[in-house]
Short mmCIF file of C-alpha atoms and ligand atoms in Angstrom, two decimals:
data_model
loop_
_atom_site.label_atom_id
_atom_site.label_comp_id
_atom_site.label_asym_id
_atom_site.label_seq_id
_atom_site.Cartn_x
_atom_site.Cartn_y
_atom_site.Cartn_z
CA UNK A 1 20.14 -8.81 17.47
CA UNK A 2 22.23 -6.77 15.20
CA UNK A 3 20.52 -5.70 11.53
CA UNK A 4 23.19 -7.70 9.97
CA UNK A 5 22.45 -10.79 12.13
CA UNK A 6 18.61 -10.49 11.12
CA UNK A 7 19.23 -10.02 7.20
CA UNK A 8 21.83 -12.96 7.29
CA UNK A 9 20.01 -15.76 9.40
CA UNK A 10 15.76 -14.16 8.10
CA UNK A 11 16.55 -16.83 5.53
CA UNK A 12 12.60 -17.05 4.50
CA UNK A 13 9.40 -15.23 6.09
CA UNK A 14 8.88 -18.07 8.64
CA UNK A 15 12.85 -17.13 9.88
CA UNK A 16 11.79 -13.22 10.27
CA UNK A 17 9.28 -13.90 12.20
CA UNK A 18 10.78 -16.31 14.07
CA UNK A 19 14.12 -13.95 14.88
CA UNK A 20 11.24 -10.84 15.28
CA UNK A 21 9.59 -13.47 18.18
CA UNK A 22 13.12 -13.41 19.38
CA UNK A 23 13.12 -9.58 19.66
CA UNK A 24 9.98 -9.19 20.85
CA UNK A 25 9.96 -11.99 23.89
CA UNK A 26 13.03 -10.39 24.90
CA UNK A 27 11.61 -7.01 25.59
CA UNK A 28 8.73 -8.54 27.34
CA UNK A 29 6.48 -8.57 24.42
CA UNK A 30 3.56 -11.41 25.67
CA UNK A 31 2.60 -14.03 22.66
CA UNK A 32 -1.28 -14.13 21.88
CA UNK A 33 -3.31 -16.43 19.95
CA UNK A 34 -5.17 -15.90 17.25
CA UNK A 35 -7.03 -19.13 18.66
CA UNK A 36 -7.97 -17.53 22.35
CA UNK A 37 -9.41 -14.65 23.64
CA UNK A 38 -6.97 -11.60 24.51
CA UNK A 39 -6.61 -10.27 27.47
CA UNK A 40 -4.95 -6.94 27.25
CA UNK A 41 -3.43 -4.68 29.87
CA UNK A 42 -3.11 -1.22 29.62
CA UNK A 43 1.08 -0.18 28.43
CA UNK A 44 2.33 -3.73 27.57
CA UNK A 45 3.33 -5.39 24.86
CA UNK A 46 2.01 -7.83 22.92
CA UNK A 47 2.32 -9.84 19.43
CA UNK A 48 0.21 -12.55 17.08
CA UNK A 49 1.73 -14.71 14.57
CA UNK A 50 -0.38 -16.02 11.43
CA UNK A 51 0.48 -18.34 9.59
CA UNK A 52 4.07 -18.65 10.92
CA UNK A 53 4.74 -16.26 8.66
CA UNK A 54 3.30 -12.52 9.61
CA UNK A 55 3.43 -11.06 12.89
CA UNK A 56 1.18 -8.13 14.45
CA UNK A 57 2.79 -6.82 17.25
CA UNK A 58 1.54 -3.72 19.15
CA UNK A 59 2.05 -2.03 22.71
CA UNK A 60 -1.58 -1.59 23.89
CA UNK A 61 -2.86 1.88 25.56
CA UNK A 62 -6.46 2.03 26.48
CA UNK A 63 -6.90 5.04 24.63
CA UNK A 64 -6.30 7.55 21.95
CA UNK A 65 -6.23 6.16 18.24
CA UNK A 66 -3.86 3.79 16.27
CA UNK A 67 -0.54 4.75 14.85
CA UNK A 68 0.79 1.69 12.43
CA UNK A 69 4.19 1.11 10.60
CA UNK A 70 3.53 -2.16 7.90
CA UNK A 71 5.99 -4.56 6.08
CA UNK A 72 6.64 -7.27 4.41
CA UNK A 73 8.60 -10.57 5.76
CA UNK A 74 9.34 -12.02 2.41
CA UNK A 75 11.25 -11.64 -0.91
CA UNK A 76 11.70 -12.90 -4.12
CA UNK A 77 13.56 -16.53 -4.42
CA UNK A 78 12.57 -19.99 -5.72
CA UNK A 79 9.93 -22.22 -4.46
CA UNK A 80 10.44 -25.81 -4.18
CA UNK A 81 8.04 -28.21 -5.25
CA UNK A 82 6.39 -31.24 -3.82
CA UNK A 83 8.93 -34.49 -4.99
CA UNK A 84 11.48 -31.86 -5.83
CA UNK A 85 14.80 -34.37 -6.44
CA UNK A 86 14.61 -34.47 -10.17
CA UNK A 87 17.59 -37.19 -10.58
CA UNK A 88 19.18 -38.42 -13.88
CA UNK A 89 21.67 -41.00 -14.20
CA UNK A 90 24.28 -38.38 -13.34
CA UNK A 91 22.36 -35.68 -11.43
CA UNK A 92 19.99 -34.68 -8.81
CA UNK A 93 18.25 -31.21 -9.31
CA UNK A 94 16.00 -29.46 -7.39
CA UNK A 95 12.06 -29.19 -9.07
CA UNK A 96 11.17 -25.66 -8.43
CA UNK A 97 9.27 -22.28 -9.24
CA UNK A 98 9.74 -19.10 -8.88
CA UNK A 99 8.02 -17.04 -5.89
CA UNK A 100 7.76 -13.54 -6.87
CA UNK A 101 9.28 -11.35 -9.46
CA UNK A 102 13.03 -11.66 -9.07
CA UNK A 103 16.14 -9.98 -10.75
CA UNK A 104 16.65 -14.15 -11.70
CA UNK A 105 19.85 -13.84 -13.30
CA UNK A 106 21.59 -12.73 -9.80
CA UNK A 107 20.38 -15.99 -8.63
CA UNK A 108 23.14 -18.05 -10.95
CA UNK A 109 26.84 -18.94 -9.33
CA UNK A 110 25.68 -18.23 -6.31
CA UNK A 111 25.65 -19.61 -2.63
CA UNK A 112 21.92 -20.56 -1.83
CA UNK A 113 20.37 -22.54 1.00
CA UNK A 114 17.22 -24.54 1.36
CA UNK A 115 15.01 -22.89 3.94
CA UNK A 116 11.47 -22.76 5.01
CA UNK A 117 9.48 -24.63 7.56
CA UNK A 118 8.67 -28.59 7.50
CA UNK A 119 5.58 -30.13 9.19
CA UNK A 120 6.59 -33.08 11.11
CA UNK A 121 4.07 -35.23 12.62
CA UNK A 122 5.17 -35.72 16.65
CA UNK A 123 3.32 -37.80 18.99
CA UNK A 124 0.05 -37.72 16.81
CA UNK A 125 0.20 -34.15 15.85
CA UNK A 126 1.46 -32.16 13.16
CA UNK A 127 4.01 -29.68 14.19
CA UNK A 128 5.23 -26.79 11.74
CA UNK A 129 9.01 -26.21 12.15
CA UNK A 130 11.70 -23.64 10.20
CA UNK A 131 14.28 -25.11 8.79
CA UNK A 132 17.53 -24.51 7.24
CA UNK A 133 19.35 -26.52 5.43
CA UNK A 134 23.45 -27.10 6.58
CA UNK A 135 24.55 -27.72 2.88
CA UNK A 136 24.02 -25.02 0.15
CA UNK A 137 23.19 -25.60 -3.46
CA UNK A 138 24.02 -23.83 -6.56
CA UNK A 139 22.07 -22.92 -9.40
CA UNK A 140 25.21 -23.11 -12.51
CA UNK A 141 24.86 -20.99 -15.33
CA UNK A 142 25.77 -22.07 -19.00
CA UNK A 143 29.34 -21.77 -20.26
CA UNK A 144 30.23 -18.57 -22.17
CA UNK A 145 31.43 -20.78 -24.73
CA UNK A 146 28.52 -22.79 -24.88
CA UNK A 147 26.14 -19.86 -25.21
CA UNK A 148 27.71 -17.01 -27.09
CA UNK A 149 24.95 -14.44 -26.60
CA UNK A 150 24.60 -14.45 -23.26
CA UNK A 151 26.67 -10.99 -22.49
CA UNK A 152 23.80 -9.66 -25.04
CA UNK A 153 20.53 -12.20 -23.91
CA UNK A 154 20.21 -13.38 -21.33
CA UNK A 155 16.68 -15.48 -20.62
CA UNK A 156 16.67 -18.34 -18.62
CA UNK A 157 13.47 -20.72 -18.56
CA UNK A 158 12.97 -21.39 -15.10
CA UNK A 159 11.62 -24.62 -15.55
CA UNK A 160 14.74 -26.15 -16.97
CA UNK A 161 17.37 -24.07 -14.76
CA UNK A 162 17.29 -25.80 -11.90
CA UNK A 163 19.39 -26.19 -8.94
CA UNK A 164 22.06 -29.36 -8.55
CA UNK A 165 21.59 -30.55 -5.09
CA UNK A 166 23.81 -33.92 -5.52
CA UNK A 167 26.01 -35.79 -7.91
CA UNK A 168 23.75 -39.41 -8.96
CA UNK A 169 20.80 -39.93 -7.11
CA UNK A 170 19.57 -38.57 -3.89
CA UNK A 171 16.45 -39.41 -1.91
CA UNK A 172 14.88 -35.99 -0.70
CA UNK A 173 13.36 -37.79 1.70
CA UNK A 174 16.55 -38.89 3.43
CA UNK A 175 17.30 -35.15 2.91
CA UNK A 176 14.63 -33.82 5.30
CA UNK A 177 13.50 -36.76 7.99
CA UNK A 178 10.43 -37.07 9.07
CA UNK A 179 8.36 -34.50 6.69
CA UNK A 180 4.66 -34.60 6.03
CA UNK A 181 4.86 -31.42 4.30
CA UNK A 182 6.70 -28.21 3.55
CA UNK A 183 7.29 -24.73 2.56
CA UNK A 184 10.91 -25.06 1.12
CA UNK A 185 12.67 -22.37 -0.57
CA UNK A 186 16.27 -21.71 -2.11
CA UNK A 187 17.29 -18.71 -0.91
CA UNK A 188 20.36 -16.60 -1.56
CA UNK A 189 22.99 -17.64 1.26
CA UNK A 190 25.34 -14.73 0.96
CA UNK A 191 26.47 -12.90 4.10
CA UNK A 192 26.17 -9.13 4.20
CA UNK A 193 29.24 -7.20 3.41
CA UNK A 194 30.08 -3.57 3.18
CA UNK A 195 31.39 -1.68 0.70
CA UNK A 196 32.79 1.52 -0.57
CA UNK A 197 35.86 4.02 0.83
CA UNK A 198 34.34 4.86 3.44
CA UNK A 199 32.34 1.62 3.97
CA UNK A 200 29.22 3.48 3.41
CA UNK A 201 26.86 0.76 1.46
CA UNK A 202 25.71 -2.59 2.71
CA UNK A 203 25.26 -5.08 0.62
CA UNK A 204 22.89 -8.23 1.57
CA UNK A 205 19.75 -10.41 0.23
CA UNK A 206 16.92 -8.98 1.30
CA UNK A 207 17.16 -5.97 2.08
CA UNK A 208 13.88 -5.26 0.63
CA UNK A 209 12.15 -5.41 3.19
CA UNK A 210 13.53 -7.00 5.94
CA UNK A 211 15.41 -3.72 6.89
CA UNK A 212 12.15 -2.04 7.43
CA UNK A 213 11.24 -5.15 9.25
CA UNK A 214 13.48 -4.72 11.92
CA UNK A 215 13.89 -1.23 11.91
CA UNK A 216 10.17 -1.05 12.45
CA UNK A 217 10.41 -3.77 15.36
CA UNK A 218 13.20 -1.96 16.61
CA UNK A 219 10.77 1.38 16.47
CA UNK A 220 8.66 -0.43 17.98
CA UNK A 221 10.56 -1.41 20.99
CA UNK A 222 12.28 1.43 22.17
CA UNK A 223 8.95 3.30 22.36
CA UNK A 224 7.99 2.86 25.65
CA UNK A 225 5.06 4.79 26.61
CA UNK A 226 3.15 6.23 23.86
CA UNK A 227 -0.46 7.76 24.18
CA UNK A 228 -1.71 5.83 21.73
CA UNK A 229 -1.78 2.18 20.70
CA UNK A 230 1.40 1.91 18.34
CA UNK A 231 1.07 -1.08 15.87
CA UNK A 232 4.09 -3.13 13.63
CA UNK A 233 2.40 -5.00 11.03
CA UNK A 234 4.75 -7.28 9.29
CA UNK A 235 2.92 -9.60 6.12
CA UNK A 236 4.09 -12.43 4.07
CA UNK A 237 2.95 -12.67 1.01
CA UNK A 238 3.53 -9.45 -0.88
CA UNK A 239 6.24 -10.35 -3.72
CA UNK A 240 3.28 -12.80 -4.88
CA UNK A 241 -0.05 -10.15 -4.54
CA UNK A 242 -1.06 -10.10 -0.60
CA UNK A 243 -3.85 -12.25 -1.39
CA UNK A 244 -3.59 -14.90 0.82
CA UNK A 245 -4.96 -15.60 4.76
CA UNK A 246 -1.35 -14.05 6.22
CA UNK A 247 -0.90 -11.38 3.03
CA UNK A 248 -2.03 -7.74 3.91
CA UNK A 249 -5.23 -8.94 1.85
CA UNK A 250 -6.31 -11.14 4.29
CA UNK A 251 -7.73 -10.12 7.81
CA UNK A 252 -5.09 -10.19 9.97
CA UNK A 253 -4.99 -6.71 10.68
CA UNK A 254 -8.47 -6.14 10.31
CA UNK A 255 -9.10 -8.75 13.01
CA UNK A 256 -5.89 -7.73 15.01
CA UNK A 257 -7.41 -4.36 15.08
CA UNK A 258 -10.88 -5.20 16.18
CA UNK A 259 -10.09 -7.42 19.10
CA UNK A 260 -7.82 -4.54 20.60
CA UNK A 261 -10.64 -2.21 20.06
CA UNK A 262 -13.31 -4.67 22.16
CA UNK A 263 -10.06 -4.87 24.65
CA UNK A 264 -10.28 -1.19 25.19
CA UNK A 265 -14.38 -1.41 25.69
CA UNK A 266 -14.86 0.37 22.26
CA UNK A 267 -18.45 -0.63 20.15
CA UNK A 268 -18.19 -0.44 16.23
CA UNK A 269 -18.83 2.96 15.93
CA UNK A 270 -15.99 3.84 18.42
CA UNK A 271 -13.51 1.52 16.97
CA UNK A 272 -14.54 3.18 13.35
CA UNK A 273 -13.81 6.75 14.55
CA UNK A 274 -10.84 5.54 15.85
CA UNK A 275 -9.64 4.25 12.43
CA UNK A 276 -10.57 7.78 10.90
CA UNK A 277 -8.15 9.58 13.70
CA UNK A 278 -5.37 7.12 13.29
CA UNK A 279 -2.01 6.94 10.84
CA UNK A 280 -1.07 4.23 8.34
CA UNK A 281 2.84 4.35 7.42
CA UNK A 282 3.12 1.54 4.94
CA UNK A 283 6.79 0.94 4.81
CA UNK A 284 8.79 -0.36 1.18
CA UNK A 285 11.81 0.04 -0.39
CA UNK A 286 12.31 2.62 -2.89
CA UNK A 287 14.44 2.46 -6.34
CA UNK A 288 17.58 5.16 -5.50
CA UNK A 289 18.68 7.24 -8.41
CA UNK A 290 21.36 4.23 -9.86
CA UNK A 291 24.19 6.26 -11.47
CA UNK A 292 24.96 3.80 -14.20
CA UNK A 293 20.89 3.99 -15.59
CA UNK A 294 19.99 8.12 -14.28
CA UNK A 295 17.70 8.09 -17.34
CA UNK A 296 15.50 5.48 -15.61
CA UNK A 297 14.65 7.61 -12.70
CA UNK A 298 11.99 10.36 -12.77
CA UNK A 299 13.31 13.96 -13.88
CA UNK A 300 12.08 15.88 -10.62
CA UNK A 301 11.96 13.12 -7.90
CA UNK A 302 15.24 11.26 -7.68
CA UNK A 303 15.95 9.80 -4.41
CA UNK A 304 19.64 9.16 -4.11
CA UNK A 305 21.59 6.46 -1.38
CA UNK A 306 22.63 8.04 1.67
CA UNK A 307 19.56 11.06 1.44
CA UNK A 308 17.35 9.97 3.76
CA UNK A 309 14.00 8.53 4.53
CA UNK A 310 11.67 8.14 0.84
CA UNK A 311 8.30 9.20 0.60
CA UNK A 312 6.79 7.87 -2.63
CA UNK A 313 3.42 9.03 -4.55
CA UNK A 314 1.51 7.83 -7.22
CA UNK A 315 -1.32 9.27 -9.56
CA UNK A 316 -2.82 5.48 -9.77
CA UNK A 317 -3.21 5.22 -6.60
CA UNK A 318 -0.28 1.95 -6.16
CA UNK A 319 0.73 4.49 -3.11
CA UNK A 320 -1.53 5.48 -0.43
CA UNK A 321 0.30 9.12 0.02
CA UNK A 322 -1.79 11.69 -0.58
CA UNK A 323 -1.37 15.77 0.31
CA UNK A 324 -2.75 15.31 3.74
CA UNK A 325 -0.59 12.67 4.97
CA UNK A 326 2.57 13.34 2.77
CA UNK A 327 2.43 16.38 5.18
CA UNK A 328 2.06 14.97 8.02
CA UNK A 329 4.94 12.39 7.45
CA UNK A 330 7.29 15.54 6.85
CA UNK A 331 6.62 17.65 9.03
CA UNK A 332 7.08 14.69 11.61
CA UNK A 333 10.19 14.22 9.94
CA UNK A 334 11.57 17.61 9.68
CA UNK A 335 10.46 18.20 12.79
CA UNK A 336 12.74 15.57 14.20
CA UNK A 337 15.56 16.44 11.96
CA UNK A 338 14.97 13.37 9.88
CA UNK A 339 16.26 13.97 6.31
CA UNK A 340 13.40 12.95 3.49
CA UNK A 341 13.02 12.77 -0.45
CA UNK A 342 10.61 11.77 -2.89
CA UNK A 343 9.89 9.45 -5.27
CA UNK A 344 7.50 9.33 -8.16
CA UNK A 345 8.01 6.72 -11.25
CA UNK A 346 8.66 7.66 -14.49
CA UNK A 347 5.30 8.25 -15.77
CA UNK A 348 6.02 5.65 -18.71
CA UNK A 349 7.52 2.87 -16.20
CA UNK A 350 4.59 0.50 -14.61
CA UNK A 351 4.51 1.29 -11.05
CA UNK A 352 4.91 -1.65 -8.40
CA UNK A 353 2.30 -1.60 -5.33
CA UNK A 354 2.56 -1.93 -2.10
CA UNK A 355 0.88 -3.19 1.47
CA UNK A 356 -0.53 0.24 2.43
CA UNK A 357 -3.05 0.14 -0.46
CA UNK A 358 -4.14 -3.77 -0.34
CA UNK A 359 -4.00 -3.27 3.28
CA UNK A 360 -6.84 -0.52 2.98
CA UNK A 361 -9.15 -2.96 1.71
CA UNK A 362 -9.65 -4.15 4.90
CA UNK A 363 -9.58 -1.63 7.34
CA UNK A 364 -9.58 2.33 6.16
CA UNK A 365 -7.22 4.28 7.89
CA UNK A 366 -5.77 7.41 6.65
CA UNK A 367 -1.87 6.08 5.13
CA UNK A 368 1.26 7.67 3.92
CA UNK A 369 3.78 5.34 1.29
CA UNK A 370 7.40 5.52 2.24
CA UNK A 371 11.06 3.78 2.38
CA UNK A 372 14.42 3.20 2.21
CA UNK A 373 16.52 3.95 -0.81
CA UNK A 374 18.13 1.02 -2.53
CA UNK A 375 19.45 -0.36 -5.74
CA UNK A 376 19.61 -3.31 -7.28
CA UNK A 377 15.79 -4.36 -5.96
CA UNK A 378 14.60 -8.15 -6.18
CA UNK A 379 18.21 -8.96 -6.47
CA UNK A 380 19.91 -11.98 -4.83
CA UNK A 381 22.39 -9.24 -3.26
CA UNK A 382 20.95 -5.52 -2.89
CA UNK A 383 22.70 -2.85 -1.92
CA UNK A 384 21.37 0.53 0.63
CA UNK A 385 23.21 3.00 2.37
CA UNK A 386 23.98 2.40 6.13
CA UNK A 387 23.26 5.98 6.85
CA UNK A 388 19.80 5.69 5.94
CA UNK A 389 18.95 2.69 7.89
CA UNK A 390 19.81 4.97 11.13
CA UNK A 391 17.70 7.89 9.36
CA UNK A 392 14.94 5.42 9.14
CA UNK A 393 15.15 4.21 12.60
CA UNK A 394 14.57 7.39 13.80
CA UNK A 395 12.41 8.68 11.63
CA UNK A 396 10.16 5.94 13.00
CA UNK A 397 11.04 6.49 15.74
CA UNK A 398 9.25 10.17 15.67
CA UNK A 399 6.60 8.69 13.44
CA UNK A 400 5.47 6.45 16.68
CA UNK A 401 6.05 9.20 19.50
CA UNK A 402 4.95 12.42 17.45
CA UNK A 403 1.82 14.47 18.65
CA UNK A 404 1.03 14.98 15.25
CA UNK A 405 -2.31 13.48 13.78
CA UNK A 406 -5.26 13.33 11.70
CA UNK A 407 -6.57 15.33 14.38
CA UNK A 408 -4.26 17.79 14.56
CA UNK A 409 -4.05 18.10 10.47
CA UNK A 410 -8.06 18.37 9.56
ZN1 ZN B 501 9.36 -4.70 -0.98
#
């Protein structure tokens, strides 16, 4: 599957996962279950879904530490609510709320599509499904002549914009057969396009994060014999705070971690040395330098589209980077002739967090912050260079196969 083909049809979190099972399966990654013992064997592949919605997937070697890449499946769009047709006597809207912090205005006039997964009930038991809807809604905005101000505000309460799923009444039930339950969300529908002379930037919903997403499955995939257990930790959950069973608050990895370390005959204190040895490479998108706003962007740390692979830092701690593995990362990087940059915030602009430090609070390996450069983040459309996404892959590439550790660094 082509990165194109995964941004367009990873509708929702339960879709990435689902097209990442694809991947996976198709390398001869084996499924697990969270519900039954694992049974590993020494150099294959293997994965663990949670919730429908994250996915652990790792290619087990008896020994040597852990080396992880982590990401999130999911991005900022509206949630649908239980009994969402909201009809009138000329209308039916869609009752809904938004999940995450989105750029909402970008979400107007625009092609989006219901998507999520149902749970039908099938011959006495309940069966969780993805589904995407064949018809798209819109979400109208307010004529310019009917709101004057709105070049200069422009503040929509998202309880009353809504989107119109039908002219007169419509039964949402007849909508969606069959459904006991759901996780429905509109998401942007557009298809990703490129753009520029040269046809250097990609455009697309979500490319925060699904491009790390794939490029880290990808990573992932064509490494095939490492010395140590490599890891690809992708979490639902973070545009809303992690905290939830399949979030990089909850266990997951903690639990994914522990079970390979009783698979490779290792007792607490082994499996905690282990931790201590290994590398965390928590994987977000990063705000490039935007040429229309430079004064938003730090004076000394100004990643720019097209410059390579990010590595962010924070004084507060909302990135895990710190001297010891910022150096690492580069000198993995340069030393595969990966280009890098940095990012810092402006020190008076509230810094956004990410998985590697929630992540942490479970299980404490050593962790470096870094990305892709992008603009236009928590849009319905963002935008990236295409060049970096190759920069990325193998820069992750390296990251996985590199000598380099903890070890090697102390
Ligand atoms: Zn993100």
């Amino acid at each position: 599957m082509e990165l194109t083909e995964f941004l367009k049809t990873s509708y929702t979190a339960y879709h990435a996962v689902e097209n990442a099972v694809t991947m996976l399966e198709g390398h001869g990654f084996l499924r697990l279950s969270e519900g039954e013992n694992w049974h590993l064997e020494d150099g294959k592949g293997y994965f663990a879904v949670r919730g429908g919605s994250s996915l652990i997937a790792f290619r087990y070697q008896r020994g040597g530490a852990y080396r992880l890449i982590a990401s999130h499946t999911d991005s900022p769009c509206f949630k649908l609510k239980a009994n969402p047709a909201l009809s009138d006597a000329n209308y039916t809207r869609l009752n809904a709320e938004p999940y995450g912090g989105g750029l909402w205005y970008t979400f107007f006039d625009r092609p989006l599509r219901l998507a999520g997964r149902v749970v039908r009930e099938r011959d006495g038991k309940l069966v969780s499904e993805t589904y995407t809807s064949g018809f798209q809604v819109v979400l109208p905005s307010l004529a310019i002549h009917q709101h004057r101000d709105a070049n200069e505000k422009f503040a929509p309460n998202l309880q009353t914009e809504l989107p119109l799923l039908s002219i007169g009444k419509c039964d949402f039930e007849g909508v969606i057969a069959d459904m006991v339950s759901s996780d429905l969300f509109a998401m942007p529908a557009e298809e990703p396009f490129v753009s520029g002379y040269g046809g250097e930037f990609l455009s697309s919903p979500r490319i925060d994060n699904l491009v790390s997403v794939y490029t880290s499955l990808s990573a992932l995939i064509g490494t095939e014999h490492p010395s140590e257990t490599l890891v690809c930790a992708c979490f639902d959950s973070e545009e809303i705070g992690s905290r939830t069973l399949q979030g990089a608050g909850g266990d997951f990895l903690k639990t994914a971690l522990t079970r390979i370390g009783i698979a490779q005959g290792r007792g607490e204190e082994e499996r905690l040395s282990a931790y201590a040895r290994s590398l965390l490479l928590s994987l977000d998108n990063a705000h490039a330098l935007h040429p229309n706003h430079p004064e938003t962007c730090d004076p000394t740390n100004r990643p720019v589209l097209g410059g390579g692979i990010v590595i962010k830092g924070h004084a507060g701690g909302a990135y895990t980077s710190d001297a010891l593995t910022t150096a690492l990362l580069k000198k993995i990087l340069g030393d595969a002739g990966v280009k890098y940059q940095t990012f810092f915030n402006r020190s008076d602009v509230r810094s956004g967090s990410t998985l590697g430090a929630i992540s942490l609070g479970q299980v404490s390996i050593p962790s470096v912050d870094a990305g892709l450069a992008q603009l236009a983040m928590h849009s319905a459309v963002e935008t990236m260079a295409y060049a970096d996404y190759e920069e990325l892959l193998r820069g992750l590439c390296a990251f996985y196969i590199s000598p380099l550790s903890m070890d090697t660094a102390v």
